[in-house]
Amino acid sequence: MENDTLPAPVPSAVDICNLALSKLGESPISGIDANGTLPQRMCYMHYHPVRREVLCVNRWSFAVRQATLHSADAAAAESGHAVPHALPQDCLRVLEVRSPGWTLRGRTVFCPAGDIRLRYIADVEDTELFDPLFVEAFAVRLACKLCIPLINSTTTRQALLEEYQRIALPQASHFNAVQEHSNDEDHPLYRLWKQSLGRKD
């Protein structure tokens, strides 16, 4: 028998918006449009701000990036003075600066070093990089934002907020951490990962 099962498509921005809309009992939209229907306009307004918010609240493995930052004032750095290093344009949240005595002011890192290594959460827009549990958490949070302008229900909004804070985000964060540390046998999540696979070694 010929296998007629199609591979699951990678969710697009519109698909994520429609997932959020489905949680409100709203019909799907065909596109995100600043001049379209009310659902299309609200998705246009909230999609990217919510995406950035959910990216910022966890150390998502698919969004972690590394960069070397260079200061234009190397002489000052050599003399021990804190010098500025501009963050990458796609940096949403600084995770680690491999240099002692650094401070962050706005979008500039100050420290007494000419070159520094940075780990950060990037402003990832490509939905092909999103993992499924991130997509679910993102959609629930987006539904929270869309709830009042579309169905004007504070009860539904509260229920969605609780789902996001107590279920969707913690679950996505947990499995992201398990995946990130799955080969580290000393990590406290390693045993949970083995149990999830039915492994007893």
PDB file of C-alpha atoms in Angstrom:
ATOM      1  CA  MET A   1       0.000   0.000   0.000  1.00  0.00           C
ATOM      2  CA  GLU A   2       1.344   3.396  -0.930  1.00  0.00           C
ATOM      3  CA  ASN A   3       2.097   5.600   2.045  1.00  0.00           C
ATOM      4  CA  ASP A   4       0.004   8.744   1.649  1.00  0.00           C
ATOM      5  CA  THR A   5       1.216  10.365   4.865  1.00  0.00           C
ATOM      6  CA  LEU A   6       2.651  13.776   4.130  1.00  0.00           C
ATOM      7  CA  PRO A   7       5.555  15.208   6.126  1.00  0.00           C
ATOM      8  CA  ALA A   8       4.444  17.836   8.612  1.00  0.00           C
ATOM      9  CA  PRO A   9       5.131  21.298   7.195  1.00  0.00           C
ATOM     10  CA  VAL A  10       7.292  23.729   9.123  1.00  0.00           C
ATOM     11  CA  PRO A  11       4.936  26.252  10.733  1.00  0.00           C
ATOM     12  CA  SER A  12       5.063  29.727   9.249  1.00  0.00           C
ATOM     13  CA  ALA A  13       4.336  32.999  11.025  1.00  0.00           C
ATOM     14  CA  VAL A  14       0.763  32.779   9.724  1.00  0.00           C
ATOM     15  CA  ASP A  15       0.454  29.211  11.039  1.00  0.00           C
ATOM     16  CA  ILE A  16       1.555  30.353  14.503  1.00  0.00           C
ATOM     17  CA  CYS A  17      -0.961  33.188  14.400  1.00  0.00           C
ATOM     18  CA  ASN A  18      -3.675  30.731  13.378  1.00  0.00           C
ATOM     19  CA  LEU A  19      -2.713  28.419  16.237  1.00  0.00           C
ATOM     20  CA  ALA A  20      -3.142  31.369  18.599  1.00  0.00           C
ATOM     21  CA  LEU A  21      -6.450  32.334  16.987  1.00  0.00           C
ATOM     22  CA  SER A  22      -7.743  28.768  17.309  1.00  0.00           C
ATOM     23  CA  LYS A  23      -7.291  29.017  21.075  1.00  0.00           C
ATOM     24  CA  LEU A  24      -9.753  31.917  20.978  1.00  0.00           C
ATOM     25  CA  GLY A  25     -12.252  30.123  18.755  1.00  0.00           C
ATOM     26  CA  GLU A  26     -11.432  32.490  15.883  1.00  0.00           C
ATOM     27  CA  SER A  27     -11.312  31.569  12.196  1.00  0.00           C
ATOM     28  CA  PRO A  28      -7.880  31.243  10.539  1.00  0.00           C
ATOM     29  CA  ILE A  29      -6.384  34.103   8.574  1.00  0.00           C
ATOM     30  CA  SER A  30      -4.656  33.883   5.205  1.00  0.00           C
ATOM     31  CA  GLY A  31      -2.015  36.480   5.984  1.00  0.00           C
ATOM     32  CA  ILE A  32      -0.728  39.046   8.464  1.00  0.00           C
ATOM     33  CA  ASP A  33      -1.783  42.458   7.175  1.00  0.00           C
ATOM     34  CA  ALA A  34      -1.598  45.916   8.747  1.00  0.00           C
ATOM     35  CA  ASN A  35      -4.586  46.945   6.590  1.00  0.00           C
ATOM     36  CA  GLY A  36      -6.568  43.707   6.713  1.00  0.00           C
ATOM     37  CA  THR A  37      -9.303  42.344   8.951  1.00  0.00           C
ATOM     38  CA  LEU A  38      -9.171  42.925  12.702  1.00  0.00           C
ATOM     39  CA  PRO A  39      -7.491  39.542  13.395  1.00  0.00           C
ATOM     40  CA  GLN A  40      -4.940  40.230  10.646  1.00  0.00           C
ATOM     41  CA  ARG A  41      -4.198  43.682  12.028  1.00  0.00           C
ATOM     42  CA  MET A  42      -3.867  42.439  15.602  1.00  0.00           C
ATOM     43  CA  CYS A  43      -1.502  39.655  14.508  1.00  0.00           C
ATOM     44  CA  TYR A  44       0.531  42.224  12.572  1.00  0.00           C
ATOM     45  CA  MET A  45       0.733  44.381  15.704  1.00  0.00           C
ATOM     46  CA  HIS A  46       1.572  41.645  18.234  1.00  0.00           C
ATOM     47  CA  TYR A  47       3.423  38.843  16.425  1.00  0.00           C
ATOM     48  CA  HIS A  48       6.992  40.197  16.563  1.00  0.00           C
ATOM     49  CA  PRO A  49       6.790  41.821  20.025  1.00  0.00           C
ATOM     50  CA  VAL A  50       5.479  38.559  21.512  1.00  0.00           C
ATOM     51  CA  ARG A  51       8.079  36.511  19.608  1.00  0.00           C
ATOM     52  CA  ARG A  52      10.856  38.652  21.096  1.00  0.00           C
ATOM     53  CA  GLU A  53       9.313  38.458  24.562  1.00  0.00           C
ATOM     54  CA  VAL A  54       9.155  34.651  24.542  1.00  0.00           C
ATOM     55  CA  LEU A  55      12.682  34.431  23.145  1.00  0.00           C
ATOM     56  CA  CYS A  56      13.951  36.599  26.013  1.00  0.00           C
ATOM     57  CA  VAL A  57      12.426  34.619  28.864  1.00  0.00           C
ATOM     58  CA  ASN A  58      14.447  31.436  28.359  1.00  0.00           C
ATOM     59  CA  ARG A  59      17.838  30.243  27.168  1.00  0.00           C
ATOM     60  CA  TRP A  60      16.475  28.620  23.977  1.00  0.00           C
ATOM     61  CA  SER A  61      19.192  26.467  22.424  1.00  0.00           C
ATOM     62  CA  PHE A  62      18.122  27.358  18.860  1.00  0.00           C
ATOM     63  CA  ALA A  63      18.528  31.076  19.619  1.00  0.00           C
ATOM     64  CA  VAL A  64      21.889  31.060  21.427  1.00  0.00           C
ATOM     65  CA  ARG A  65      24.654  32.747  19.440  1.00  0.00           C
ATOM     66  CA  GLN A  66      28.310  33.628  20.043  1.00  0.00           C
ATOM     67  CA  ALA A  67      30.242  36.648  18.822  1.00  0.00           C
ATOM     68  CA  THR A  68      33.554  38.407  19.321  1.00  0.00           C
ATOM     69  CA  LEU A  69      33.172  42.093  20.051  1.00  0.00           C
ATOM     70  CA  HIS A  70      35.970  44.520  19.203  1.00  0.00           C
ATOM     71  CA  SER A  71      36.564  47.914  20.758  1.00  0.00           C
ATOM     72  CA  ALA A  72      37.818  50.818  18.663  1.00  0.00           C
ATOM     73  CA  ASP A  73      39.814  52.065  21.672  1.00  0.00           C
ATOM     74  CA  ALA A  74      42.291  49.227  22.200  1.00  0.00           C
ATOM     75  CA  ALA A  75      44.857  51.543  23.804  1.00  0.00           C
ATOM     76  CA  ALA A  76      42.453  52.494  26.578  1.00  0.00           C
ATOM     77  CA  ALA A  77      41.646  48.829  27.171  1.00  0.00           C
ATOM     78  CA  GLU A  78      45.331  47.997  27.526  1.00  0.00           C
ATOM     79  CA  SER A  79      45.664  50.681  30.191  1.00  0.00           C
ATOM     80  CA  GLY A  80      42.883  49.062  32.222  1.00  0.00           C
ATOM     81  CA  HIS A  81      40.091  51.485  31.392  1.00  0.00           C
ATOM     82  CA  ALA A  82      36.589  50.208  30.614  1.00  0.00           C
ATOM     83  CA  VAL A  83      35.920  50.654  26.912  1.00  0.00           C
ATOM     84  CA  PRO A  84      32.671  50.288  24.947  1.00  0.00           C
ATOM     85  CA  HIS A  85      31.713  47.286  22.820  1.00  0.00           C
ATOM     86  CA  ALA A  86      28.492  47.549  20.804  1.00  0.00           C
ATOM     87  CA  LEU A  87      26.151  44.564  20.968  1.00  0.00           C
ATOM     88  CA  PRO A  88      25.288  42.711  17.749  1.00  0.00           C
ATOM     89  CA  GLN A  89      22.181  44.069  16.059  1.00  0.00           C
ATOM     90  CA  ASP A  90      20.299  40.806  16.600  1.00  0.00           C
ATOM     91  CA  CYS A  91      21.100  40.578  20.335  1.00  0.00           C
ATOM     92  CA  LEU A  92      17.980  40.421  22.505  1.00  0.00           C
ATOM     93  CA  ARG A  93      19.539  39.316  25.778  1.00  0.00           C
ATOM     94  CA  VAL A  94      23.123  38.963  26.988  1.00  0.00           C
ATOM     95  CA  LEU A  95      23.837  35.541  28.503  1.00  0.00           C
ATOM     96  CA  GLU A  96      27.570  35.679  29.148  1.00  0.00           C
ATOM     97  CA  VAL A  97      30.530  37.998  28.624  1.00  0.00           C
ATOM     98  CA  ARG A  98      33.897  36.262  28.907  1.00  0.00           C
ATOM     99  CA  SER A  99      35.685  39.169  30.508  1.00  0.00           C
ATOM    100  CA  PRO A 100      35.936  40.245  34.151  1.00  0.00           C
ATOM    101  CA  GLY A 101      34.460  43.491  35.374  1.00  0.00           C
ATOM    102  CA  TRP A 102      31.981  44.121  32.589  1.00  0.00           C
ATOM    103  CA  THR A 103      28.813  46.192  32.755  1.00  0.00           C
ATOM    104  CA  LEU A 104      25.930  46.576  30.323  1.00  0.00           C
ATOM    105  CA  ARG A 105      24.534  50.028  29.599  1.00  0.00           C
ATOM    106  CA  GLY A 106      21.805  50.091  27.011  1.00  0.00           C
ATOM    107  CA  ARG A 107      23.174  48.194  24.034  1.00  0.00           C
ATOM    108  CA  THR A 108      26.842  48.663  24.938  1.00  0.00           C
ATOM    109  CA  VAL A 109      29.128  46.423  27.006  1.00  0.00           C
ATOM    110  CA  PHE A 110      31.857  48.244  28.917  1.00  0.00           C
ATOM    111  CA  CYS A 111      34.894  46.324  30.120  1.00  0.00           C
ATOM    112  CA  PRO A 112      38.697  46.691  30.248  1.00  0.00           C
ATOM    113  CA  ALA A 113      39.445  44.470  27.243  1.00  0.00           C
ATOM    114  CA  GLY A 114      39.938  45.155  23.558  1.00  0.00           C
ATOM    115  CA  ASP A 115      38.209  41.977  22.362  1.00  0.00           C
ATOM    116  CA  ILE A 116      35.556  40.050  24.274  1.00  0.00           C
ATOM    117  CA  ARG A 117      33.554  36.887  23.654  1.00  0.00           C
ATOM    118  CA  LEU A 118      29.797  37.153  24.002  1.00  0.00           C
ATOM    119  CA  ARG A 119      26.995  34.603  24.262  1.00  0.00           C
ATOM    120  CA  TYR A 120      23.514  35.927  23.713  1.00  0.00           C
ATOM    121  CA  ILE A 121      19.922  35.233  22.718  1.00  0.00           C
ATOM    122  CA  ALA A 122      19.411  36.274  19.106  1.00  0.00           C
ATOM    123  CA  ASP A 123      16.334  37.835  17.549  1.00  0.00           C
ATOM    124  CA  VAL A 124      15.466  34.706  15.558  1.00  0.00           C
ATOM    125  CA  GLU A 125      12.725  35.252  12.970  1.00  0.00           C
ATOM    126  CA  ASP A 126      13.125  32.079  10.896  1.00  0.00           C
ATOM    127  CA  THR A 127      10.323  29.764  12.015  1.00  0.00           C
ATOM    128  CA  GLU A 128      12.199  26.753  10.612  1.00  0.00           C
ATOM    129  CA  LEU A 129      14.541  27.106  13.601  1.00  0.00           C
ATOM    130  CA  PHE A 130      11.774  27.127  16.222  1.00  0.00           C
ATOM    131  CA  ASP A 131      11.283  23.893  18.141  1.00  0.00           C
ATOM    132  CA  PRO A 132       7.699  22.609  18.517  1.00  0.00           C
ATOM    133  CA  LEU A 133       7.341  23.359  22.223  1.00  0.00           C
ATOM    134  CA  PHE A 134       8.594  26.909  21.691  1.00  0.00           C
ATOM    135  CA  VAL A 135       5.942  27.300  18.982  1.00  0.00           C
ATOM    136  CA  GLU A 136       3.241  26.146  21.408  1.00  0.00           C
ATOM    137  CA  ALA A 137       4.395  28.508  24.163  1.00  0.00           C
ATOM    138  CA  PHE A 138       4.645  31.349  21.633  1.00  0.00           C
ATOM    139  CA  ALA A 139       1.117  30.671  20.351  1.00  0.00           C
ATOM    140  CA  VAL A 140      -0.371  30.608  23.859  1.00  0.00           C
ATOM    141  CA  ARG A 141       1.322  33.884  24.759  1.00  0.00           C
ATOM    142  CA  LEU A 142       0.190  35.424  21.472  1.00  0.00           C
ATOM    143  CA  ALA A 143      -3.380  34.296  22.183  1.00  0.00           C
ATOM    144  CA  CYS A 144      -3.163  36.148  25.519  1.00  0.00           C
ATOM    145  CA  LYS A 145      -2.352  39.366  23.679  1.00  0.00           C
ATOM    146  CA  LEU A 146      -5.071  38.841  21.060  1.00  0.00           C
ATOM    147  CA  CYS A 147      -7.773  37.890  23.556  1.00  0.00           C
ATOM    148  CA  ILE A 148      -9.065  41.307  24.619  1.00  0.00           C
ATOM    149  CA  PRO A 149      -9.101  43.037  21.209  1.00  0.00           C
ATOM    150  CA  LEU A 150     -10.708  40.024  19.490  1.00  0.00           C
ATOM    151  CA  ILE A 151     -13.136  38.432  21.974  1.00  0.00           C
ATOM    152  CA  ASN A 152     -12.978  40.843  24.939  1.00  0.00           C
ATOM    153  CA  SER A 153     -12.868  38.105  27.553  1.00  0.00           C
ATOM    154  CA  THR A 154     -10.805  38.673  30.690  1.00  0.00           C
ATOM    155  CA  THR A 155     -11.708  35.156  31.866  1.00  0.00           C
ATOM    156  CA  THR A 156     -10.250  33.556  28.748  1.00  0.00           C
ATOM    157  CA  ARG A 157      -7.211  35.807  28.942  1.00  0.00           C
ATOM    158  CA  GLN A 158      -6.538  34.752  32.541  1.00  0.00           C
ATOM    159  CA  ALA A 159      -6.921  31.071  31.647  1.00  0.00           C
ATOM    160  CA  LEU A 160      -4.480  31.448  28.747  1.00  0.00           C
ATOM    161  CA  LEU A 161      -2.008  33.354  30.919  1.00  0.00           C
ATOM    162  CA  GLU A 162      -2.087  30.565  33.503  1.00  0.00           C
ATOM    163  CA  GLU A 163      -1.622  27.966  30.757  1.00  0.00           C
ATOM    164  CA  TYR A 164       1.398  29.900  29.476  1.00  0.00           C
ATOM    165  CA  GLN A 165       3.005  30.443  32.887  1.00  0.00           C
ATOM    166  CA  ARG A 166       2.260  27.041  34.449  1.00  0.00           C
ATOM    167  CA  ILE A 167       2.250  24.620  31.507  1.00  0.00           C
ATOM    168  CA  ALA A 168       3.412  25.787  28.067  1.00  0.00           C
ATOM    169  CA  LEU A 169       6.491  27.821  29.031  1.00  0.00           C
ATOM    170  CA  PRO A 170       7.766  25.514  31.830  1.00  0.00           C
ATOM    171  CA  GLN A 171       7.351  22.442  29.606  1.00  0.00           C
ATOM    172  CA  ALA A 172       9.160  24.065  26.689  1.00  0.00           C
ATOM    173  CA  SER A 173      11.907  25.363  28.994  1.00  0.00           C
ATOM    174  CA  HIS A 174      12.362  21.956  30.645  1.00  0.00           C
ATOM    175  CA  PHE A 175      12.757  19.972  27.438  1.00  0.00           C
ATOM    176  CA  ASN A 176      14.986  22.650  25.959  1.00  0.00           C
ATOM    177  CA  ALA A 177      17.287  22.239  28.965  1.00  0.00           C
ATOM    178  CA  VAL A 178      17.154  18.427  28.740  1.00  0.00           C
ATOM    179  CA  GLN A 179      18.133  18.605  25.079  1.00  0.00           C
ATOM    180  CA  GLU A 180      20.908  21.126  25.683  1.00  0.00           C
ATOM    181  CA  HIS A 181      22.515  18.989  28.402  1.00  0.00           C
ATOM    182  CA  SER A 182      21.553  15.507  27.158  1.00  0.00           C
ATOM    183  CA  ASN A 183      25.184  14.318  27.000  1.00  0.00           C
ATOM    184  CA  ASP A 184      26.174  15.727  30.387  1.00  0.00           C
ATOM    185  CA  GLU A 185      25.769  12.840  32.836  1.00  0.00           C
ATOM    186  CA  ASP A 186      26.445  15.124  35.801  1.00  0.00           C
ATOM    187  CA  HIS A 187      23.614  17.474  34.916  1.00  0.00           C
ATOM    188  CA  PRO A 188      20.498  17.050  37.134  1.00  0.00           C
ATOM    189  CA  LEU A 189      18.238  16.812  34.083  1.00  0.00           C
ATOM    190  CA  TYR A 190      20.193  13.928  32.534  1.00  0.00           C
ATOM    191  CA  ARG A 191      18.350  11.267  34.593  1.00  0.00           C
ATOM    192  CA  LEU A 192      14.998  12.764  33.607  1.00  0.00           C
ATOM    193  CA  TRP A 193      16.024  12.646  29.962  1.00  0.00           C
ATOM    194  CA  LYS A 194      16.977   8.962  30.250  1.00  0.00           C
ATOM    195  CA  GLN A 195      13.697   8.178  31.971  1.00  0.00           C
ATOM    196  CA  SER A 196      11.771   9.900  29.187  1.00  0.00           C
ATOM    197  CA  LEU A 197      13.430   7.483  26.739  1.00  0.00           C
ATOM    198  CA  GLY A 198      12.879   4.457  28.981  1.00  0.00           C
ATOM    199  CA  ARG A 199      16.628   4.072  29.565  1.00  0.00           C
ATOM    200  CA  LYS A 200      17.861   2.583  32.862  1.00  0.00           C
ATOM    201  CA  ASP A 201      21.628   2.695  32.398  1.00  0.00           C
TER     202      ASP A 201
END
